[in-house]
């Protein structure tokens, strides 16, 4: 076997490995530099979201986990208790996850003690701007408000929507189903947790 | 002395070519996916342009420096590693310092990795030229890309929504255009007649609007290009 031929793949692999190693080192450094700020932003966003989702609440509990979930999901799906001035529980703010057109979406929502949906906020997502991203605006998710009761079940398919709401959902049905799925999952977990 | 002037002229040429003559989006028609998708607002257009330009400059520098070290057989994977690293760095910085913009641009920031402009400049330019020329090329191409995004997003946001929204950069209020009356109707006085428009040509802000706008811009460019070529023939 020719010596050069046998060496070439080795040198190629070695050089690619060195390039990858430098890239990884650079990424680790930048990550170390930005992680604190990113976490701080995420905490601020969550506090703001809690206040938006439960405007009547005076304070919130510490982050609560769903005991039925595995360790990985516990970090993604969790809830807060919302209290009034007398520390009575007004309801809950739940952060759940659904699958949209661009992958996983974080959905925050509030429910009262009867599990009626109060407000919804689409949070971290990779939905397409102009389509799935439109659910970040409150007016496009209002049809969920007040649902999850006997009179108004949680809308989870197109048939359950009014013609006006169907117009809103058209062109972004996968994201809509993802949000509905996240709500359903969150509500069911909460029901089991507080039983 | 004349060599220095020649080099300066060549660097200037590398810089200016990307702005108009070889504009990546409007002349070479590369990177059309983010061009069409994120230009719903001026803020998004500028953000995307700056993010892509930063990645382009850094990757051009790195690839030009490593051009003799990267094995020819695996150059594309090596370029992807370099570009993906810089994209991830830009994404982390955006999430840390402009989180709202990072959220709005969403999937299109990680997708800069496969942006044809960046990979194209790495393959066609940076791996053949020196660092200085590669920087000038990246600056010109980045500026050309940002300007074309700015032009398209300006048309789409101003005529689509009749406002300019910079809330992603921390500005508290949306800037509503002063030509809009109390009833939010755009009224322009032309040849003594009042022409009233709907409060926004909303289709421009939607996905098909991006195609309409870019199509019209390309038609104008082609018109002037053919005029220029006709003159040259004569």
CSV table of C-alpha atoms in Angstrom, one decimal:
chain,number,residue,atom,x,y,z
A,1,UNK,CA,0.0,0.0,0.0
A,2,UNK,CA,1.2,3.5,-0.9
A,3,UNK,CA,2.3,5.4,2.3
A,4,UNK,CA,0.7,8.7,1.1
A,5,UNK,CA,-2.6,7.0,0.4
A,6,UNK,CA,-2.7,5.4,3.8
A,7,UNK,CA,-1.8,8.6,5.5
A,8,UNK,CA,-4.2,11.0,3.7
A,9,UNK,CA,-7.4,9.9,5.4
A,10,UNK,CA,-5.7,10.0,8.7
A,11,UNK,CA,-4.5,13.6,8.2
A,12,UNK,CA,-7.9,14.6,6.8
A,13,UNK,CA,-9.6,13.2,9.9
A,14,UNK,CA,-7.1,14.8,12.2
A,15,UNK,CA,-7.4,18.2,10.6
A,16,UNK,CA,-11.2,18.0,10.7
A,17,UNK,CA,-11.1,17.0,14.3
A,18,UNK,CA,-8.8,20.0,15.1
A,19,UNK,CA,-11.3,22.3,13.4
A,20,UNK,CA,-14.2,20.8,15.3
A,21,UNK,CA,-12.2,21.0,18.6
A,22,UNK,CA,-11.5,24.8,18.0
A,23,UNK,CA,-15.2,25.4,17.1
A,24,UNK,CA,-16.4,23.5,20.2
A,25,UNK,CA,-14.0,25.5,22.5
A,26,UNK,CA,-15.2,28.7,21.0
A,27,UNK,CA,-18.8,27.8,21.5
A,28,UNK,CA,-18.2,26.7,25.1
A,29,UNK,CA,-16.5,30.1,25.8
A,30,UNK,CA,-19.4,32.1,24.3
A,31,UNK,CA,-22.0,29.9,26.0
A,32,UNK,CA,-20.3,30.5,29.4
A,33,UNK,CA,-20.4,34.2,28.6
A,34,UNK,CA,-24.0,34.4,27.6
A,35,UNK,CA,-25.8,31.7,29.6
A,36,UNK,CA,-26.3,33.9,32.7
A,37,UNK,CA,-27.9,36.6,30.6
A,38,UNK,CA,-30.1,34.2,28.7
A,39,UNK,CA,-31.3,32.6,31.9
A,40,UNK,CA,-32.0,36.0,33.4
A,41,UNK,CA,-34.0,37.0,30.3
A,42,UNK,CA,-35.9,33.7,30.5
A,43,UNK,CA,-36.8,34.4,34.2
A,44,UNK,CA,-37.8,38.0,33.4
A,45,UNK,CA,-40.0,36.7,30.6
A,46,UNK,CA,-41.6,34.1,32.8
A,47,UNK,CA,-42.4,36.6,35.5
A,48,UNK,CA,-43.9,39.0,32.9
A,49,UNK,CA,-45.8,36.0,31.4
A,50,UNK,CA,-47.2,35.1,34.9
A,51,UNK,CA,-48.4,38.6,35.5
A,52,UNK,CA,-50.0,38.7,32.0
A,53,UNK,CA,-51.6,35.3,32.3
A,54,UNK,CA,-53.0,36.0,35.8
A,55,UNK,CA,-53.5,39.7,36.1
A,56,UNK,CA,-55.6,39.4,39.3
A,57,UNK,CA,-53.0,37.5,41.2
A,58,UNK,CA,-51.0,39.3,43.8
A,59,UNK,CA,-48.2,36.7,44.1
A,60,UNK,CA,-47.2,33.4,42.7
A,61,UNK,CA,-45.8,30.3,44.3
A,62,UNK,CA,-42.3,28.9,43.5
A,63,UNK,CA,-42.1,26.7,40.4
A,64,UNK,CA,-44.1,23.5,41.0
A,65,UNK,CA,-43.4,20.2,39.2
A,66,UNK,CA,-45.7,17.5,38.0
A,67,UNK,CA,-44.7,14.4,39.9
A,68,UNK,CA,-46.0,12.1,37.1
A,69,UNK,CA,-43.5,13.4,34.6
A,70,UNK,CA,-40.1,12.1,33.9
A,71,UNK,CA,-37.0,14.1,34.8
A,72,UNK,CA,-36.6,15.6,31.3
A,73,UNK,CA,-40.2,16.7,31.0
A,74,UNK,CA,-40.2,18.1,34.5
A,75,UNK,CA,-37.9,20.9,33.3
A,76,UNK,CA,-40.2,21.7,30.4
A,77,UNK,CA,-43.7,21.3,31.8
A,78,UNK,CA,-44.4,22.9,35.2
A,79,UNK,CA,-46.8,25.2,37.0
A,80,UNK,CA,-47.2,28.1,39.4
A,81,UNK,CA,-50.0,28.7,41.9
A,82,UNK,CA,-51.6,32.1,41.7
A,83,UNK,CA,-52.5,33.8,45.0
A,84,UNK,CA,-54.7,36.7,46.1
A,85,UNK,CA,-53.7,39.2,48.9
A,86,UNK,CA,-55.0,36.7,51.5
A,87,UNK,CA,-52.8,33.9,50.1
A,88,UNK,CA,-55.9,32.0,48.8
A,89,UNK,CA,-55.3,30.1,45.6
A,90,UNK,CA,-57.0,31.9,42.7
A,91,UNK,CA,-55.9,29.5,40.0
A,92,UNK,CA,-52.8,28.2,38.3
A,93,UNK,CA,-50.4,29.2,35.6
A,94,UNK,CA,-49.2,26.2,33.6
A,95,UNK,CA,-46.3,26.0,31.1
A,96,UNK,CA,-46.8,23.1,28.8
A,97,UNK,CA,-45.3,22.0,25.5
A,98,UNK,CA,-46.9,21.2,22.1
A,99,UNK,CA,-45.6,20.3,18.7
A,100,UNK,CA,-46.0,22.9,16.0
A,101,UNK,CA,-44.9,23.3,12.4
A,102,UNK,CA,-41.4,24.3,13.5
A,103,UNK,CA,-41.0,21.7,16.3
A,104,UNK,CA,-41.6,22.1,20.0
A,105,UNK,CA,-43.5,25.1,21.3
A,106,UNK,CA,-43.8,26.4,24.9
A,107,UNK,CA,-47.3,27.4,25.7
A,108,UNK,CA,-48.2,29.3,28.9
A,109,UNK,CA,-51.8,29.4,30.1
A,110,UNK,CA,-53.8,30.2,33.2
A,111,UNK,CA,-56.8,28.4,34.6
A,112,UNK,CA,-59.1,29.1,37.5
A,113,UNK,CA,-59.8,26.5,40.2
A,114,UNK,CA,-62.5,24.9,37.9
A,115,UNK,CA,-59.9,24.4,35.2
A,116,UNK,CA,-61.5,27.0,32.9
A,117,UNK,CA,-58.9,28.6,30.6
A,118,UNK,CA,-58.4,32.3,31.4
A,119,UNK,CA,-55.5,33.4,29.2
A,120,UNK,CA,-52.9,31.9,26.8
A,121,UNK,CA,-49.5,33.0,25.7
A,122,UNK,CA,-47.4,31.3,23.0
A,123,UNK,CA,-43.8,31.5,24.2
A,124,UNK,CA,-40.6,29.9,22.8
A,125,UNK,CA,-41.3,28.6,19.4
A,126,UNK,CA,-39.8,28.1,16.0
A,127,UNK,CA,-43.1,28.7,14.0
A,128,UNK,CA,-43.0,30.5,10.7
A,129,UNK,CA,-43.3,34.3,10.8
A,130,UNK,CA,-46.6,35.3,9.3
A,131,UNK,CA,-48.2,31.9,9.9
A,132,UNK,CA,-47.7,30.0,13.2
A,133,UNK,CA,-46.1,33.0,14.8
A,134,UNK,CA,-49.4,34.9,14.6
A,135,UNK,CA,-50.5,33.0,17.7
A,136,UNK,CA,-48.1,35.0,19.7
A,137,UNK,CA,-50.6,37.9,19.4
A,138,UNK,CA,-53.4,37.7,21.9
A,139,UNK,CA,-56.2,38.4,19.5
A,140,UNK,CA,-55.4,35.2,17.6
A,141,UNK,CA,-55.7,32.9,20.6
A,142,UNK,CA,-58.8,34.5,22.2
A,143,UNK,CA,-61.1,31.7,21.0
A,144,UNK,CA,-59.5,29.5,23.7
A,145,UNK,CA,-60.4,31.9,26.5
A,146,UNK,CA,-63.2,30.6,28.7
A,147,UNK,CA,-63.0,27.1,27.3
A,148,UNK,CA,-62.6,23.8,29.0
A,149,UNK,CA,-66.0,23.8,30.6
A,150,UNK,CA,-69.1,21.7,30.0
A,151,UNK,CA,-70.7,24.5,27.9
A,152,UNK,CA,-67.5,25.3,26.0
A,153,UNK,CA,-65.1,22.4,25.6
A,154,UNK,CA,-61.5,23.0,24.7
A,155,UNK,CA,-61.3,23.6,20.9
A,156,UNK,CA,-58.9,21.0,19.6
A,157,UNK,CA,-60.1,20.6,16.0
A,158,UNK,CA,-61.4,22.8,13.2
A,159,UNK,CA,-65.0,21.5,13.6
A,160,UNK,CA,-65.2,22.9,17.1
A,161,UNK,CA,-64.5,26.5,15.9
A,162,UNK,CA,-66.8,29.3,14.8
A,163,UNK,CA,-66.5,30.5,11.1
A,164,UNK,CA,-64.5,33.6,12.2
A,165,UNK,CA,-62.1,31.5,14.3
A,166,UNK,CA,-61.7,29.1,11.4
A,167,UNK,CA,-60.5,32.1,9.4
A,168,UNK,CA,-57.9,32.9,12.1
A,169,UNK,CA,-56.7,29.3,12.2
A,170,UNK,CA,-56.5,28.8,8.4
A,171,UNK,CA,-53.0,28.6,7.1
A,172,UNK,CA,-51.6,27.7,10.6
A,173,UNK,CA,-53.6,24.6,11.6
A,174,UNK,CA,-50.6,22.5,12.7
A,175,UNK,CA,-49.6,25.3,15.1
A,176,UNK,CA,-53.2,25.5,16.3
A,177,UNK,CA,-53.3,21.8,17.0
A,178,UNK,CA,-50.0,22.0,18.8
A,179,UNK,CA,-51.3,24.7,21.1
A,180,UNK,CA,-54.5,22.8,21.7
A,181,UNK,CA,-52.5,19.7,22.4
A,182,UNK,CA,-50.3,21.6,24.9
A,183,UNK,CA,-53.4,22.9,26.7
A,184,UNK,CA,-55.0,19.5,26.9
A,185,UNK,CA,-51.8,17.9,28.2
A,186,UNK,CA,-51.3,20.7,30.8
A,187,UNK,CA,-54.9,20.7,32.0
A,188,UNK,CA,-54.9,16.9,32.4
A,189,UNK,CA,-51.6,16.9,34.3
A,190,UNK,CA,-52.8,19.7,36.6
A,191,UNK,CA,-56.1,17.8,37.3
A,192,UNK,CA,-54.1,14.7,38.3
A,193,UNK,CA,-51.6,16.7,40.3
A,194,UNK,CA,-54.1,18.6,42.5
A,195,UNK,CA,-56.5,15.6,43.0
B,1,UNK,CA,3.4,53.3,-4.8
B,2,UNK,CA,1.4,52.3,-7.9
B,3,UNK,CA,1.1,48.8,-6.5
B,4,UNK,CA,-0.4,50.2,-3.3
B,5,UNK,CA,-2.9,52.2,-5.3
B,6,UNK,CA,-3.8,49.1,-7.4
B,7,UNK,CA,-4.3,47.1,-4.3
B,8,UNK,CA,-6.5,49.8,-2.7
B,9,UNK,CA,-8.6,49.9,-5.9
B,10,UNK,CA,-8.9,46.2,-6.0
B,11,UNK,CA,-10.1,46.1,-2.3
B,12,UNK,CA,-12.5,48.9,-3.0
B,13,UNK,CA,-13.8,46.9,-6.0
B,14,UNK,CA,-14.2,43.8,-3.9
B,15,UNK,CA,-16.2,45.9,-1.4
B,16,UNK,CA,-18.5,47.7,-3.9
B,17,UNK,CA,-19.3,44.8,-6.1
B,18,UNK,CA,-21.6,43.2,-3.5
B,19,UNK,CA,-23.7,46.3,-3.0
B,20,UNK,CA,-25.1,46.8,-6.5
B,21,UNK,CA,-23.3,44.9,-9.4
B,22,UNK,CA,-23.3,41.5,-7.7
B,23,UNK,CA,-25.9,42.1,-5.0
B,24,UNK,CA,-26.5,38.7,-3.5
B,25,UNK,CA,-30.3,38.9,-3.2
B,26,UNK,CA,-31.4,41.1,-6.1
B,27,UNK,CA,-28.8,40.3,-8.8
B,28,UNK,CA,-27.4,36.9,-8.1
B,29,UNK,CA,-30.7,35.8,-6.4
B,30,UNK,CA,-29.1,33.9,-3.6
B,31,UNK,CA,-30.5,33.6,0.0
B,32,UNK,CA,-34.1,34.2,-1.2
B,33,UNK,CA,-35.7,32.1,1.6
B,34,UNK,CA,-34.8,34.5,4.4
B,35,UNK,CA,-35.3,37.5,2.1
B,36,UNK,CA,-38.9,36.5,1.4
B,37,UNK,CA,-39.7,35.2,4.9
B,38,UNK,CA,-38.3,37.8,7.4
B,39,UNK,CA,-39.0,41.0,5.5
B,40,UNK,CA,-42.4,41.6,7.2
B,41,UNK,CA,-40.9,44.5,9.1
B,42,UNK,CA,-37.9,46.8,8.8
B,43,UNK,CA,-36.6,45.7,12.3
B,44,UNK,CA,-36.6,42.1,11.2
B,45,UNK,CA,-34.9,42.9,7.9
B,46,UNK,CA,-32.1,44.9,9.6
B,47,UNK,CA,-31.7,42.2,12.3
B,48,UNK,CA,-31.4,39.4,9.8
B,49,UNK,CA,-29.1,41.4,7.6
B,50,UNK,CA,-26.7,42.2,10.5
B,51,UNK,CA,-26.8,38.6,11.8
B,52,UNK,CA,-26.0,37.2,8.3
B,53,UNK,CA,-23.3,39.8,7.7
B,54,UNK,CA,-21.6,39.0,11.0
B,55,UNK,CA,-21.6,35.3,10.2
B,56,UNK,CA,-20.4,36.1,6.6
B,57,UNK,CA,-17.5,38.3,7.8
B,58,UNK,CA,-16.3,35.9,10.5
B,59,UNK,CA,-16.6,32.8,8.3
B,60,UNK,CA,-14.9,34.5,5.4
B,61,UNK,CA,-12.0,35.5,7.6
B,62,UNK,CA,-11.7,32.0,9.1
B,63,UNK,CA,-12.0,30.1,5.8
B,64,UNK,CA,-9.4,32.5,4.2
B,65,UNK,CA,-7.0,31.9,7.1
B,66,UNK,CA,-7.5,28.1,7.0
B,67,UNK,CA,-7.7,27.7,3.2
B,68,UNK,CA,-4.3,25.9,3.0
B,69,UNK,CA,-5.1,23.8,6.1
B,70,UNK,CA,-8.6,22.6,5.1
B,71,UNK,CA,-8.2,19.3,3.1
B,72,UNK,CA,-9.7,19.8,-0.4
B,73,UNK,CA,-11.7,16.5,-0.2
B,74,UNK,CA,-13.7,17.6,2.9
B,75,UNK,CA,-13.8,21.4,2.4
B,76,UNK,CA,-17.6,21.6,2.4
B,77,UNK,CA,-18.1,19.8,5.8
B,78,UNK,CA,-15.2,22.0,7.2
B,79,UNK,CA,-17.0,25.1,5.9
B,80,UNK,CA,-20.2,24.0,7.5
B,81,UNK,CA,-18.5,23.4,10.8
B,82,UNK,CA,-17.0,27.0,10.7
B,83,UNK,CA,-20.3,28.6,9.5
B,84,UNK,CA,-22.5,26.7,12.0
B,85,UNK,CA,-20.2,27.7,14.9
B,86,UNK,CA,-20.5,31.4,14.0
B,87,UNK,CA,-24.2,31.1,13.5
B,88,UNK,CA,-24.6,29.5,17.0
B,89,UNK,CA,-22.4,32.2,18.5
B,90,UNK,CA,-24.6,34.9,16.8
B,91,UNK,CA,-27.7,33.1,18.0
B,92,UNK,CA,-26.5,33.0,21.6
B,93,UNK,CA,-25.5,36.7,21.5
B,94,UNK,CA,-28.9,37.6,20.1
B,95,UNK,CA,-30.7,35.6,22.7
B,96,UNK,CA,-28.7,37.3,25.4
B,97,UNK,CA,-28.8,40.9,24.2
B,98,UNK,CA,-31.7,41.2,21.8
B,99,UNK,CA,-34.1,38.4,23.0
B,100,UNK,CA,-37.2,39.8,21.3
B,101,UNK,CA,-35.5,40.0,17.9
B,102,UNK,CA,-34.1,36.5,18.4
B,103,UNK,CA,-37.7,35.3,19.2
B,104,UNK,CA,-39.2,37.1,16.1
B,105,UNK,CA,-36.6,35.8,13.7
B,106,UNK,CA,-37.0,32.3,15.2
B,107,UNK,CA,-35.9,29.5,13.0
B,108,UNK,CA,-34.3,31.8,10.4
B,109,UNK,CA,-31.3,32.5,12.5
B,110,UNK,CA,-30.2,28.8,12.8
B,111,UNK,CA,-31.0,28.5,9.1
B,112,UNK,CA,-28.2,31.0,8.2
B,113,UNK,CA,-26.0,27.9,8.3
B,114,UNK,CA,-27.4,26.8,5.0
B,115,UNK,CA,-27.7,30.3,3.5
B,116,UNK,CA,-26.3,30.0,0.0
B,117,UNK,CA,-24.7,33.5,0.2
B,118,UNK,CA,-22.4,32.5,3.0
B,119,UNK,CA,-21.5,29.0,1.7
B,120,UNK,CA,-21.2,30.5,-1.8
B,121,UNK,CA,-18.7,33.2,-0.7
B,122,UNK,CA,-16.7,30.7,1.2
B,123,UNK,CA,-16.5,28.3,-1.8
B,124,UNK,CA,-16.1,30.9,-4.5
B,125,UNK,CA,-14.0,33.6,-2.8
B,126,UNK,CA,-12.6,33.1,0.7
B,127,UNK,CA,-10.9,29.8,-0.1
B,128,UNK,CA,-9.0,31.4,-3.0
B,129,UNK,CA,-8.2,34.9,-1.8
B,130,UNK,CA,-6.3,36.5,1.1
B,131,UNK,CA,-7.8,37.7,4.4
B,132,UNK,CA,-8.1,41.4,3.5
B,133,UNK,CA,-9.8,40.7,0.2
B,134,UNK,CA,-12.1,38.2,1.9
B,135,UNK,CA,-13.1,40.8,4.6
B,136,UNK,CA,-13.9,43.4,1.9
B,137,UNK,CA,-15.9,40.9,-0.1
B,138,UNK,CA,-17.9,39.9,3.1
B,139,UNK,CA,-18.4,43.5,4.1
B,140,UNK,CA,-19.7,44.4,0.6
B,141,UNK,CA,-21.9,41.3,0.3
B,142,UNK,CA,-23.2,41.7,3.8
B,143,UNK,CA,-24.1,45.3,3.2
B,144,UNK,CA,-25.7,44.5,-0.2
B,145,UNK,CA,-27.8,41.7,1.5
B,146,UNK,CA,-28.8,44.0,4.4
B,147,UNK,CA,-29.7,46.9,2.0
B,148,UNK,CA,-31.9,44.6,-0.2
B,149,UNK,CA,-33.6,43.2,3.0
B,150,UNK,CA,-34.1,46.8,4.1
B,151,UNK,CA,-35.6,47.9,0.8
B,152,UNK,CA,-38.0,45.0,0.6
B,153,UNK,CA,-39.1,45.2,4.3
B,154,UNK,CA,-39.5,49.0,4.0
B,155,UNK,CA,-42.0,48.6,1.1
B,156,UNK,CA,-43.8,45.7,2.8
B,157,UNK,CA,-44.1,47.3,6.3
B,158,UNK,CA,-44.9,50.9,5.2
B,159,UNK,CA,-47.4,49.9,2.5
B,160,UNK,CA,-48.6,46.8,4.2
B,161,UNK,CA,-49.1,48.1,7.8
B,162,UNK,CA,-48.7,51.9,7.4
B,163,UNK,CA,-46.4,51.8,10.4
B,164,UNK,CA,-42.8,51.2,11.5
B,165,UNK,CA,-42.4,48.8,14.4
B,166,UNK,CA,-39.1,48.9,16.3
B,167,UNK,CA,-40.5,47.4,19.5
B,168,UNK,CA,-38.1,44.4,19.2
B,169,UNK,CA,-35.2,46.8,19.8
B,170,UNK,CA,-36.7,48.3,23.0
B,171,UNK,CA,-38.7,51.1,21.4
B,172,UNK,CA,-42.0,51.4,23.3
B,173,UNK,CA,-44.3,52.8,20.7
B,174,UNK,CA,-45.1,51.8,17.1
B,175,UNK,CA,-44.3,54.7,14.8
B,176,UNK,CA,-47.5,55.3,12.8
B,177,UNK,CA,-47.0,57.2,9.6
B,178,UNK,CA,-48.0,60.9,9.7
B,179,UNK,CA,-49.9,60.7,6.4
B,180,UNK,CA,-52.5,58.5,8.0
B,181,UNK,CA,-55.7,60.4,9.0
B,182,UNK,CA,-57.9,59.9,12.1
B,183,UNK,CA,-59.7,57.1,10.3
B,184,UNK,CA,-56.3,55.4,9.6
B,185,UNK,CA,-56.7,55.9,5.9
B,186,UNK,CA,-53.7,56.8,3.8
B,187,UNK,CA,-54.6,59.8,1.7
B,188,UNK,CA,-52.2,61.2,-1.0
B,189,UNK,CA,-53.0,64.3,-2.9
B,190,UNK,CA,-52.0,63.8,-6.5
B,191,UNK,CA,-52.7,66.3,-9.4
B,192,UNK,CA,-55.2,68.1,-7.2
B,193,UNK,CA,-57.1,64.9,-6.5
B,194,UNK,CA,-57.3,63.1,-3.2
B,195,UNK,CA,-56.4,59.5,-3.6
B,196,UNK,CA,-57.5,57.3,-0.7
B,197,UNK,CA,-56.0,54.0,0.1
B,198,UNK,CA,-57.1,51.3,2.4
B,199,UNK,CA,-55.3,51.6,5.8
B,200,UNK,CA,-52.8,49.1,4.6
B,201,UNK,CA,-52.2,46.9,1.5
B,202,UNK,CA,-52.2,44.0,3.9
B,203,UNK,CA,-51.3,41.4,1.2
B,204,UNK,CA,-47.9,43.0,1.1
B,205,UNK,CA,-47.2,42.0,4.7
B,206,UNK,CA,-48.4,38.5,4.0
B,207,UNK,CA,-46.2,35.8,2.3
B,208,UNK,CA,-47.5,36.4,-1.3
B,209,UNK,CA,-46.6,40.1,-0.8
B,210,UNK,CA,-42.9,39.2,-0.5
B,211,UNK,CA,-43.1,37.6,-4.0
B,212,UNK,CA,-45.0,40.6,-5.4
B,213,UNK,CA,-42.4,43.1,-4.0
B,214,UNK,CA,-39.3,41.1,-5.0
B,215,UNK,CA,-40.9,40.5,-8.5
B,216,UNK,CA,-41.5,44.3,-9.0
B,217,UNK,CA,-38.0,45.2,-7.8
B,218,UNK,CA,-36.5,42.6,-10.2
B,219,UNK,CA,-38.6,43.9,-13.0
B,220,UNK,CA,-37.3,47.5,-12.4
B,221,UNK,CA,-33.7,46.2,-12.1
B,222,UNK,CA,-34.0,44.2,-15.4
B,223,UNK,CA,-35.6,47.2,-17.1
B,224,UNK,CA,-32.6,49.4,-16.3
B,225,UNK,CA,-30.2,46.6,-17.0
B,226,UNK,CA,-31.6,46.1,-20.5
B,227,UNK,CA,-31.5,49.9,-21.1
B,228,UNK,CA,-27.9,50.0,-20.0
B,229,UNK,CA,-27.0,47.0,-22.2
B,230,UNK,CA,-28.8,48.6,-25.2
B,231,UNK,CA,-26.7,51.7,-24.8
B,232,UNK,CA,-23.5,49.7,-24.6
B,233,UNK,CA,-24.4,47.9,-27.9
B,234,UNK,CA,-25.1,51.2,-29.7
